[in-house]
Coordinates of C-alpha atoms and ligand atoms in Angstrom, one line a residue:
M237 CA 0.0 0.0 0.0
S238 CA 1.4 3.3 -0.9
R239 CA 1.3 6.2 1.5
H240 CA 1.6 10.0 1.4
V241 CA 4.8 11.1 3.2
L242 CA 5.5 14.8 3.8
V243 CA 9.2 15.4 4.4
A244 CA 9.4 18.8 6.1
I245 CA 12.9 20.2 6.7
A246 CA 13.8 23.1 8.9
W247 CA 14.0 26.4 7.1
P248 CA 17.5 27.8 7.2
Y249 CA 18.0 31.5 7.8
A250 CA 19.3 33.1 4.6
S251 CA 21.8 35.1 6.4
A252 CA 24.9 32.8 6.2
K253 CA 26.1 29.9 4.2
I254 CA 25.1 26.4 5.1
H255 CA 27.7 24.2 6.8
V256 CA 28.1 20.4 7.0
G257 CA 26.5 20.5 10.5
N258 CA 23.3 22.0 9.1
V259 CA 23.3 19.4 6.3
T260 CA 23.7 16.4 8.5
G261 CA 21.3 17.9 11.0
S262 CA 18.3 18.2 8.7
H263 CA 18.7 18.4 5.0
L264 CA 20.5 15.1 4.4
P265 CA 18.4 12.9 6.7
G266 CA 15.3 14.4 5.1
D267 CA 16.6 13.6 1.6
I268 CA 17.5 10.0 2.5
C269 CA 14.0 9.6 3.9
A270 CA 12.4 11.1 0.8
R271 CA 14.5 9.1 -1.7
Y272 CA 13.8 5.9 0.2
H273 CA 10.0 6.5 0.2
R274 CA 10.0 7.4 -3.5
L275 CA 11.8 4.1 -4.3
A276 CA 9.3 2.3 -2.0
G277 CA 6.5 3.7 -4.1
N278 CA 5.1 6.2 -1.7
H279 CA 4.0 9.7 -2.6
V280 CA 6.6 12.0 -1.3
L281 CA 6.4 15.8 -0.9
M282 CA 9.6 17.2 0.4
V283 CA 9.5 21.0 1.2
S284 CA 11.5 23.7 2.8
G285 CA 12.8 27.1 1.9
S286 CA 14.9 30.0 3.0
D287 CA 13.8 31.9 6.0
S288 CA 14.0 35.5 4.7
H289 CA 12.7 37.3 7.7
G290 CA 14.0 37.5 11.2
T291 CA 16.8 39.4 12.8
P292 CA 19.7 37.2 11.6
I293 CA 19.0 38.7 8.2
T294 CA 18.6 42.3 9.4
V295 CA 21.7 42.1 11.5
V296 CA 23.7 41.1 8.3
A297 CA 21.9 43.7 6.2
E298 CA 22.8 46.5 8.7
R299 CA 26.4 45.4 9.0
E300 CA 26.8 45.2 5.2
D301 CA 24.7 48.3 4.4
K302 CA 22.3 46.3 2.2
S303 CA 18.6 45.8 2.2
P304 CA 17.3 42.6 3.9
R305 CA 16.0 41.5 0.5
E306 CA 19.5 41.8 -1.1
V307 CA 21.0 39.7 1.7
F308 CA 18.5 36.9 1.7
E309 CA 18.3 36.6 -2.1
H310 CA 22.1 36.3 -2.2
F311 CA 22.2 33.4 0.3
H312 CA 19.0 31.8 -1.1
R313 CA 20.5 31.5 -4.6
G314 CA 23.6 29.9 -3.0
F315 CA 21.3 27.4 -1.2
L316 CA 19.6 26.4 -4.4
E317 CA 22.9 25.7 -6.2
M318 CA 24.4 23.9 -3.2
F319 CA 21.4 21.6 -2.7
Q320 CA 21.4 20.7 -6.3
R321 CA 25.1 19.8 -6.3
L322 CA 24.6 17.7 -3.1
G323 CA 21.5 16.0 -4.4
I324 CA 19.1 17.2 -1.8
S325 CA 16.0 16.5 -3.8
Y326 CA 13.5 19.1 -2.7
D327 CA 10.1 19.0 -4.5
L328 CA 10.1 22.6 -3.6
F329 CA 12.7 24.8 -1.8
T330 CA 11.2 28.2 -1.8
H331 CA 11.4 31.2 0.6
T332 CA 9.2 33.1 3.1
D333 CA 9.1 36.4 1.2
T334 CA 6.6 35.1 -1.4
E335 CA 3.0 36.5 -1.6
N336 CA 1.8 33.0 -1.1
H337 CA 3.6 32.6 2.3
H338 CA 2.6 36.0 3.4
R339 CA -1.1 35.3 2.6
V340 CA -1.1 31.8 4.2
S341 CA 0.6 33.1 7.3
Q342 CA -1.8 36.0 7.7
D343 CA -4.8 33.6 7.1
L344 CA -3.6 31.2 9.7
F345 CA -3.0 34.1 12.1
L346 CA -6.6 35.3 11.5
A347 CA -8.0 31.8 11.9
L348 CA -6.3 31.5 15.3
L349 CA -7.6 34.9 16.3
E350 CA -11.1 33.9 15.3
K351 CA -10.9 30.7 17.3
G352 CA -9.9 32.6 20.4
Y353 CA -6.4 31.3 20.7
L354 CA -4.7 34.7 20.4
Y355 CA -5.0 37.5 22.9
K356 CA -3.6 41.0 23.1
Q357 CA -1.4 42.1 25.9
V358 CA 0.7 45.1 26.7
Q359 CA 4.2 44.0 27.5
E360 CA 7.5 45.6 28.2
Q361 CA 10.0 45.3 25.4
M362 CA 13.6 46.2 25.2
Y363 CA 14.0 49.6 23.7
S364 CA 17.2 51.3 22.6
E365 CA 17.2 55.0 23.5
A366 CA 20.3 55.6 21.5
Q367 CA 18.8 54.1 18.3
G368 CA 15.2 55.2 19.1
R369 CA 13.6 51.8 18.4
F370 CA 12.6 48.6 20.0
L371 CA 15.3 46.0 19.8
P372 CA 14.5 42.6 18.3
D373 CA 15.2 39.7 20.6
R374 CA 18.3 38.6 18.9
Y375 CA 19.7 42.2 19.3
V376 CA 19.8 41.6 23.0
E377 CA 22.2 39.4 24.9
G378 CA 22.7 38.6 28.5
T379 CA 23.0 35.9 31.1
C380 CA 20.6 32.9 30.9
P381 CA 18.4 32.9 34.0
V382 CA 18.1 29.1 33.8
C383 CA 21.7 27.9 33.3
G384 CA 23.8 31.0 33.8
Y385 CA 25.3 31.0 30.3
E386 CA 26.6 34.5 29.7
G387 CA 26.1 34.7 26.0
A388 CA 22.4 33.9 25.9
R389 CA 20.3 35.5 23.2
G390 CA 17.1 37.3 23.8
D391 CA 15.0 34.6 22.2
Q392 CA 16.8 31.5 23.3
C393 CA 19.8 30.2 25.3
D394 CA 22.2 28.4 23.0
H395 CA 23.6 26.5 25.9
C396 CA 20.4 24.9 27.5
N397 CA 18.0 25.6 24.6
T398 CA 15.4 27.3 26.9
L399 CA 13.2 29.7 25.0
L400 CA 13.5 33.2 26.5
D401 CA 12.1 36.6 26.4
P402 CA 14.7 39.4 26.4
Q403 CA 13.5 40.7 29.7
D404 CA 14.3 37.3 31.3
L405 CA 18.0 37.9 30.7
I406 CA 20.2 39.0 33.6
D407 CA 22.4 42.0 32.7
P408 CA 20.9 42.5 29.2
R409 CA 22.9 44.5 26.7
S410 CA 22.4 45.6 23.1
K411 CA 24.3 43.4 20.7
T412 CA 24.9 46.3 18.3
D413 CA 26.4 48.9 20.6
G414 CA 26.7 47.2 24.0
S415 CA 24.5 49.8 25.6
T416 CA 21.9 48.8 28.3
P417 CA 18.4 48.8 26.8
V418 CA 15.5 50.1 28.7
L419 CA 12.0 48.6 29.0
R420 CA 9.2 50.3 27.3
Q421 CA 5.5 49.3 26.9
T422 CA 4.1 48.0 23.6
E423 CA 1.1 45.9 22.7
H424 CA 1.3 42.5 21.1
F425 CA -0.6 39.4 20.2
F426 CA 0.1 36.3 22.2
L427 CA -0.5 32.7 21.3
D428 CA -2.5 31.2 24.2
L429 CA -0.5 28.1 24.8
P430 CA -2.1 27.2 28.1
K431 CA -5.5 27.2 26.4
L432 CA -4.2 25.1 23.5
A433 CA -2.6 22.7 26.0
R434 CA -6.0 22.2 27.6
A435 CA -7.7 22.0 24.2
G436 CA -5.7 18.8 23.3
L437 CA -2.0 19.6 22.9
A438 CA -1.0 18.2 26.3
E439 CA -3.1 15.0 25.7
W440 CA -1.7 14.6 22.1
L441 CA 1.9 14.7 23.5
Q442 CA 1.0 11.8 25.8
R443 CA -0.4 9.6 23.1
D444 CA 1.3 7.3 20.5
K445 CA 4.8 8.8 20.8
E446 CA 6.8 5.6 21.3
H447 CA 8.5 6.1 18.0
W448 CA 9.7 9.6 18.9
R449 CA 13.3 10.2 19.9
P450 CA 13.4 10.4 23.7
N451 CA 15.0 13.9 23.8
V452 CA 12.3 15.3 21.6
I453 CA 9.3 13.9 23.4
N454 CA 10.8 14.5 26.9
F455 CA 11.5 18.1 26.0
A456 CA 8.0 18.7 24.6
R457 CA 6.3 17.1 27.6
R458 CA 8.4 19.1 30.0
Y459 CA 7.7 22.3 28.1
V460 CA 4.0 21.8 28.2
G461 CA 3.9 20.5 31.7
E462 CA 5.9 23.2 33.5
G463 CA 4.2 26.6 33.9
L464 CA 3.3 27.0 30.3
Q465 CA 2.7 30.6 29.3
G466 CA 1.4 32.4 26.3
R467 CA 4.0 33.7 23.9
P468 CA 4.1 36.9 22.0
I469 CA 3.8 36.3 18.3
T470 CA 4.1 39.8 17.0
R471 CA 7.0 42.2 17.1
D472 CA 7.8 45.9 16.5
L473 CA 9.6 45.3 13.3
E474 CA 9.6 46.6 9.7
W475 CA 11.0 43.6 8.0
G476 CA 8.6 40.7 8.0
I477 CA 4.9 39.8 7.5
P478 CA 2.6 42.6 8.5
V479 CA 0.1 41.9 11.2
P480 CA -3.2 41.7 9.3
V481 CA -5.2 43.8 11.7
R482 CA -6.2 47.4 11.3
G483 CA -4.2 49.7 13.6
W484 CA -1.3 47.3 13.8
E485 CA 0.8 49.0 11.1
G486 CA 4.5 48.8 11.8
K487 CA 4.3 45.5 13.6
C488 CA 5.0 42.1 12.1
L489 CA 4.4 38.4 12.8
Y490 CA 7.2 37.1 14.8
V491 CA 9.5 35.0 12.7
W492 CA 9.3 31.8 14.7
F493 CA 5.5 31.9 14.5
E494 CA 5.4 32.3 10.7
A495 CA 8.5 30.3 9.6
V496 CA 6.9 27.0 10.7
I497 CA 3.8 27.9 8.6
G498 CA 6.2 27.5 5.7
Y499 CA 5.8 23.8 5.6
F500 CA 2.1 24.3 4.9
S501 CA 2.5 27.3 2.6
A502 CA 5.2 25.6 0.6
S503 CA 2.9 22.6 0.1
V504 CA 0.2 25.0 -1.2
E505 CA 2.7 26.7 -3.5
W506 CA 4.0 23.4 -4.8
A507 CA 0.5 22.3 -5.7
H508 CA -0.2 25.6 -7.4
N509 CA 3.0 25.3 -9.4
Q510 CA 1.9 21.8 -10.4
G511 CA -1.3 23.2 -11.8
E512 CA -3.2 21.0 -9.2
P513 CA -4.1 23.6 -6.6
E514 CA -5.8 21.1 -4.2
A515 CA -3.0 18.4 -4.4
W516 CA -1.4 19.5 -1.1
K517 CA -4.4 18.2 0.8
D518 CA -3.3 14.6 0.3
W519 CA -0.5 15.3 2.8
W520 CA -2.3 17.7 5.1
Y521 CA -5.8 16.3 5.5
N522 CA -5.5 12.7 4.7
P523 CA -5.3 10.9 8.1
M524 CA -3.2 8.1 6.6
A525 CA -0.5 10.6 5.5
R526 CA 2.7 10.8 7.5
T527 CA 4.4 14.1 8.2
L528 CA 8.0 14.0 9.3
Y529 CA 10.0 17.1 10.4
F530 CA 13.8 17.0 10.1
I531 CA 15.3 19.6 12.4
G532 CA 18.2 20.3 14.7
K533 CA 17.7 20.0 18.5
D534 CA 17.6 23.8 18.9
N535 CA 14.3 23.7 16.9
I536 CA 12.5 21.2 19.1
P537 CA 10.2 23.6 21.0
F538 CA 9.0 25.2 17.7
H539 CA 8.2 21.9 16.1
A540 CA 7.1 19.7 19.0
V541 CA 5.0 22.3 20.7
I542 CA 4.4 25.6 18.9
W543 CA 3.7 24.2 15.4
P544 CA 1.4 21.5 16.6
A545 CA -0.3 24.1 18.8
E546 CA -0.9 26.3 15.7
L547 CA -2.2 23.4 13.7
M548 CA -4.5 22.2 16.4
G549 CA -5.8 25.6 17.2
V550 CA -6.6 26.5 13.6
E551 CA -8.1 23.0 13.0
Q552 CA -8.4 23.6 9.3
L553 CA -7.6 26.1 6.6
Y554 CA -8.7 26.3 2.9
E555 CA -11.0 23.2 3.4
D556 CA -14.7 22.9 2.7
D557 CA -15.4 19.7 4.6
P558 CA -15.9 20.8 8.2
T559 CA -15.0 17.4 9.6
R560 CA -11.4 17.4 8.3
R561 CA -8.5 18.4 10.5
L562 CA -4.9 19.4 9.6
N563 CA -2.4 16.6 10.2
L564 CA -0.2 17.0 13.3
P565 CA 3.5 15.9 13.1
Y566 CA 3.9 12.1 12.9
D567 CA 7.5 12.3 13.9
I568 CA 10.1 14.9 14.6
P569 CA 13.5 13.1 14.4
A570 CA 15.6 16.0 15.7
N571 CA 19.3 15.6 15.5
E572 CA 21.9 16.7 17.9
F573 CA 24.8 18.8 16.7
M574 CA 27.9 18.0 14.7
N575 CA 31.1 19.7 15.9
L576 CA 34.2 20.3 13.9
E577 CA 37.4 18.6 15.2
G578 CA 36.1 18.9 18.8
H579 CA 34.7 22.5 18.8
G580 CA 31.2 23.7 18.1
M581 CA 30.7 24.9 14.5
S582 CA 30.2 28.6 14.3
G583 CA 29.5 30.6 11.3
S584 CA 30.4 33.9 12.8
R585 CA 33.8 32.6 13.9
N586 CA 34.3 30.9 10.5
W587 CA 34.8 27.6 12.3
A588 CA 32.9 25.4 10.0
V589 CA 33.1 23.2 6.9
W590 CA 31.1 25.1 4.4
M591 CA 29.1 22.8 2.3
D592 CA 29.5 24.6 -1.0
E593 CA 33.3 24.7 -0.6
A594 CA 33.5 21.1 0.4
L595 CA 31.6 20.3 -2.9
D596 CA 34.2 22.2 -4.8
R597 CA 36.8 19.7 -3.6
Y598 CA 35.1 16.4 -3.0
D599 CA 32.6 14.0 -4.5
P600 CA 29.1 14.7 -3.3
D601 CA 28.5 11.0 -2.5
A602 CA 31.7 10.8 -0.5
L603 CA 30.5 13.8 1.5
R604 CA 27.0 12.3 1.9
Y605 CA 28.5 9.0 3.1
Y606 CA 30.6 10.6 5.8
L607 CA 27.8 12.9 6.9
T608 CA 25.6 9.8 7.3
V609 CA 28.0 7.6 9.2
A610 CA 28.8 10.6 11.5
M611 CA 25.2 11.8 11.7
P612 CA 24.4 13.1 15.2
E613 CA 21.3 11.0 15.7
T614 CA 21.5 10.4 19.4
R615 CA 24.4 12.5 20.6
D616 CA 26.8 15.2 19.3
T617 CA 29.3 14.0 16.8
D618 CA 32.5 15.4 15.2
W619 CA 33.5 16.1 11.7
L620 CA 37.0 14.9 11.6
W621 CA 39.0 15.2 8.4
E622 CA 41.0 12.1 9.2
G623 CA 37.7 10.3 9.6
F624 CA 36.4 11.6 6.3
V625 CA 39.5 10.3 4.4
R626 CA 39.5 7.0 6.2
R627 CA 35.8 6.3 5.7
N628 CA 36.1 7.3 2.0
N629 CA 39.2 5.1 1.4
D630 CA 38.4 2.1 3.6
E631 CA 34.7 1.7 3.0
L632 CA 33.4 3.6 0.0
V633 CA 36.4 2.9 -2.2
A634 CA 37.9 -0.3 -0.8
T635 CA 34.6 -2.2 -0.1
W636 CA 31.7 -0.9 -2.3
G637 CA 33.5 0.9 -5.1
N638 CA 36.0 -1.9 -5.7
L639 CA 33.4 -4.6 -5.6
A640 CA 31.3 -2.9 -8.3
H641 CA 34.2 -1.9 -10.4
R642 CA 36.0 -5.3 -10.4
A643 CA 32.8 -7.2 -11.3
L644 CA 31.7 -4.8 -14.0
T645 CA 35.1 -4.4 -15.7
F646 CA 35.5 -8.2 -15.7
A647 CA 32.1 -8.7 -17.3
Y648 CA 32.7 -5.9 -19.7
R649 CA 36.1 -7.2 -20.9
R650 CA 35.7 -10.9 -20.6
F651 CA 32.0 -11.5 -21.4
D652 CA 31.5 -9.3 -24.4
G653 CA 30.1 -6.4 -22.4
R654 CA 27.1 -8.3 -21.4
V655 CA 25.6 -9.8 -18.2
P656 CA 26.9 -13.4 -18.5
V657 CA 24.7 -16.4 -18.8
P658 CA 25.0 -18.3 -15.6
G659 CA 25.2 -22.1 -15.2
S660 CA 23.3 -23.7 -12.4
L661 CA 23.6 -21.8 -9.1
E662 CA 25.3 -23.5 -6.1
D663 CA 24.4 -23.0 -2.4
V664 CA 27.1 -20.3 -2.0
D665 CA 25.6 -18.4 -4.9
T666 CA 22.0 -18.5 -3.8
H667 CA 23.0 -17.9 -0.2
L668 CA 24.5 -14.5 -1.2
L669 CA 21.5 -13.5 -3.2
A670 CA 19.1 -14.5 -0.5
Q671 CA 21.1 -12.7 2.1
I672 CA 20.9 -9.4 0.1
E673 CA 17.3 -9.9 -0.8
A674 CA 16.5 -10.3 2.9
G675 CA 18.1 -6.9 3.6
F676 CA 15.4 -4.9 1.8
E677 CA 12.7 -5.1 4.4
P678 CA 14.7 -4.4 7.6
I679 CA 16.9 -1.8 6.0
G680 CA 13.8 0.0 4.6
Q681 CA 12.3 -0.2 8.2
L682 CA 15.4 1.4 9.6
I683 CA 15.2 4.3 7.2
A684 CA 11.5 4.7 7.7
R685 CA 12.3 5.0 11.5
S686 CA 15.0 7.6 10.8
K687 CA 17.8 5.2 11.9
F688 CA 20.0 6.2 9.0
R689 CA 23.4 5.3 10.5
A690 CA 22.2 1.8 11.3
A691 CA 20.6 1.4 7.9
L692 CA 23.8 2.4 6.1
A693 CA 25.9 0.1 8.2
E694 CA 23.7 -2.8 7.3
V695 CA 24.0 -2.0 3.6
M696 CA 27.8 -1.8 3.9
A697 CA 27.9 -5.1 5.8
L698 CA 26.1 -6.7 2.8
A699 CA 28.6 -5.1 0.4
R700 CA 31.3 -6.8 2.5
E701 CA 29.6 -10.1 2.1
A702 CA 29.5 -9.7 -1.7
N703 CA 33.1 -8.7 -1.7
R704 CA 34.0 -11.9 0.3
Y705 CA 32.0 -14.0 -2.1
L706 CA 33.8 -12.5 -5.1
E707 CA 37.2 -13.0 -3.4
E708 CA 36.5 -16.6 -2.5
K709 CA 35.1 -17.5 -5.9
G710 CA 38.0 -15.7 -7.8
P711 CA 36.4 -15.6 -11.3
W712 CA 39.7 -14.3 -12.7
F713 CA 41.2 -17.8 -11.9
Q714 CA 38.0 -19.7 -12.7
I715 CA 37.9 -18.3 -16.2
K716 CA 41.2 -20.0 -17.1
E717 CA 39.6 -23.5 -16.5
D718 CA 35.9 -23.1 -16.6
R719 CA 34.3 -20.2 -18.4
E720 CA 30.8 -21.1 -17.4
A721 CA 31.7 -21.2 -13.7
A722 CA 33.3 -17.8 -14.0
G723 CA 30.2 -16.5 -15.8
T724 CA 28.0 -17.8 -13.0
T725 CA 30.1 -16.0 -10.4
I726 CA 30.0 -12.7 -12.3
Y727 CA 26.3 -13.1 -12.9
V728 CA 25.7 -13.6 -9.2
A729 CA 28.0 -10.7 -8.3
L730 CA 26.4 -8.3 -10.8
K731 CA 23.0 -9.2 -9.5
A732 CA 24.1 -8.6 -5.9
I733 CA 25.6 -5.3 -7.0
D734 CA 22.4 -4.4 -8.7
S735 CA 20.5 -4.9 -5.5
L736 CA 23.1 -3.1 -3.4
K737 CA 22.8 -0.2 -5.8
I738 CA 19.2 0.2 -4.7
L739 CA 20.0 -0.2 -1.0
F740 CA 22.7 2.4 -1.3
A741 CA 20.7 4.7 -3.5
P742 CA 19.0 6.9 -0.8
F743 CA 22.4 7.6 0.7
L744 CA 24.6 7.7 -2.5
P745 CA 22.2 8.8 -5.3
F746 CA 24.9 10.0 -7.8
S747 CA 27.1 6.9 -7.8
S748 CA 24.0 4.6 -7.7
E749 CA 22.6 6.4 -10.8
R750 CA 26.0 5.9 -12.6
L751 CA 26.2 2.3 -11.6
H752 CA 22.6 1.8 -12.8
Q753 CA 23.8 3.1 -16.3
Y754 CA 26.9 0.9 -16.3
L755 CA 24.6 -2.1 -15.6
G756 CA 22.8 -1.3 -18.8
Y757 CA 19.5 0.2 -17.7
E758 CA 17.9 3.0 -19.8
D759 CA 15.5 4.7 -17.4
P760 CA 17.0 6.6 -14.4
L761 CA 16.5 5.6 -10.8
F762 CA 15.7 9.1 -9.6
G763 CA 14.2 12.3 -10.9
R764 CA 16.0 15.5 -11.7
S765 CA 16.4 18.7 -9.7
Y766 CA 16.2 22.0 -11.4
T767 CA 15.7 25.7 -10.5
A768 CA 12.7 27.6 -11.8
T769 CA 11.6 31.2 -11.5
F770 CA 8.0 31.8 -10.4
E771 CA 6.0 35.0 -10.8
E772 CA 3.1 35.5 -8.5
E773 CA -0.1 37.3 -9.2
G774 CA 0.9 40.4 -7.2
G775 CA 4.0 40.6 -9.4
R776 CA 6.7 39.2 -7.0
V777 CA 9.2 36.9 -8.6
H778 CA 11.1 34.2 -6.8
E779 CA 13.5 31.4 -7.6
A780 CA 13.0 27.9 -6.2
L781 CA 14.5 24.4 -6.4
C782 CA 12.1 21.8 -7.8
Y783 CA 12.2 18.1 -8.6
D784 CA 10.8 16.3 -11.6
D785 CA 10.5 12.5 -11.1
R786 CA 8.3 11.7 -14.0
E787 CA 11.1 9.7 -15.7
A788 CA 12.3 8.0 -12.5
R789 CA 11.9 4.2 -12.4
G790 CA 13.9 3.1 -9.4
E791 CA 12.1 0.6 -7.1
W792 CA 13.0 -0.7 -3.6
R793 CA 13.2 -4.3 -4.4
P794 CA 15.8 -6.9 -5.2
S795 CA 17.5 -7.1 -8.6
E796 CA 15.9 -8.7 -11.6
L797 CA 19.0 -8.2 -13.8
P798 CA 18.3 -9.7 -17.2
V799 CA 20.8 -12.2 -18.5
G800 CA 22.5 -10.9 -21.6
Q801 CA 21.8 -7.2 -20.8
V802 CA 24.3 -5.0 -22.6
L803 CA 26.6 -3.2 -20.1
R804 CA 28.1 0.3 -20.6
Q805 CA 31.8 0.8 -20.2
P806 CA 32.3 1.2 -16.4
E807 CA 34.3 3.8 -14.6
P808 CA 35.4 3.7 -10.9
L809 CA 32.5 4.9 -8.7
F810 CA 34.7 6.7 -6.2
S811 CA 38.3 7.9 -5.9
K812 CA 40.8 7.4 -3.1
L813 CA 41.8 10.5 -1.2
D814 CA 45.4 11.2 -0.4
D815 CA 46.3 11.4 3.3
S816 CA 47.6 14.9 2.7
V817 CA 44.0 16.0 2.5
V818 CA 43.9 16.0 6.3
E819 CA 46.8 18.4 6.7
E820 CA 45.6 20.6 3.9
E821 CA 42.1 21.0 5.3
Q822 CA 43.4 21.5 8.9
A823 CA 45.7 24.3 7.6
R824 CA 42.7 25.8 5.8
M825 CA 40.7 25.7 9.0
G826 CA 43.5 27.1 11.0
A827 CA 43.7 30.0 8.6
G828 CA 40.2 30.9 9.5
G829 CA 41.4 31.2 13.1
L830 CA 39.7 29.5 16.0
S831 CA 40.2 31.5 19.1
D832 CA 37.9 31.8 22.0
Ligands
ZN1050 ZN1 20.6 28.6 29.4

């Protein structure tokens, strides 16, 4: 039975480049999930986009004397190119400064207002007398009242992840000029979280969450359980989505309130772009659909509490059938962080491996492989250059690449470029094929449960089995005495490789696609990513990354490699990296200067 699967990936702020930690935290696990489900015959919609609002963007714009739009469009274009090169197969990667997203966010706000889940309250907000304006939360820093961390931001403590208001901070200071801000009164809309908790949010968090990662569900339950308060969802800001209420000019929807709406608005945009404006409902109203949110741990409160609260409160949007309800998250497999050589990655300190630069120097599948084996699924991990080189050389090249290349070149040269006709299969032959065939179900289950490291380790273990088989059989010796026996071995090896190609495909799409061609297939396994420019009715124009899988024919099932199929001339799938890479990269990082 095929199922609708929404793969929703955290929206990156378009104020800095994306580093490997961001990729392994959300974009790559989401892509592996999406590619697996497409192969398994499910209907995947994978969406995200650039967060073009919020103070990270205005901070950069002010520093560089540019408009916020110039800043976010620059980084957004870089994201589109980088994701395409890395094979992150978004059905739609858009941004939040579209008319569509503004309209959907305002409609959702108004629906919550109408249902009584928003209330107005005068609050005190940090105000800079020197600059004559209210300071956005991220412009205020101070000491965290919970853990005592001295560099906590006004919206959240990076050390203990507690969500904060700037006035919670001890010794607050303005990030721009270090001055002490004063408190001044201003009126805002608040999301009534206590009321939403009573209306079902708290109960929902207690129900059917066994498949959630413990850190995610524990955080959410604690958050809702302990003195839950309403949170302001508007701000005194010029850059953002205007509050759609008369008399509220000059105020915007708070970025964390509207960015999560992006999953929904991007689905609506995707359907519109497809010319099937209702198609998004298959993922958002169909109770059998599964919606998975791939995020970093710093985003847990917004996805496990705030976004479900918004969805639950609004109940439905753009739907005629009064009985239907918007789908709440099925799973939120939040990842921990990836550090770099033992230190936390930091864009501002230039202590990071930038994804686009890594792609200038290394094969995308080699990068994807390492980012999967070192994925921070249950605890923080480290990007180690020595580890990258070793995993590439010892596993990708020595095990999987060599296996495929040796068998293919032998068939290509010694069996007239065709899949050889086998003699009768012996136990050792059928055993290998059965072993690999038996891998599809459990490995697919591991991927569906977001256990990507374990899944990839299982696939690599099967590749080792196939390698051992080829080594023991030694077709290069067999052929001297018994051509048919050698043909049988190569047939079995190619069939094993053909299956392994599918098992590896969600992780290593580029090399699997090449291998698929070497094996003589015509139709591609996967679809094709491309960028497109969309003009909206109000005249705004935006670029987005899209995915066309109409030609894709890959299927999550064991090989049915036809005997006699004509092969294409094979090339090595991966290349060995020289040990000098480690020193070169470490010198490059040192040049960036890590100092506390
Ligand atoms: Zn803290």
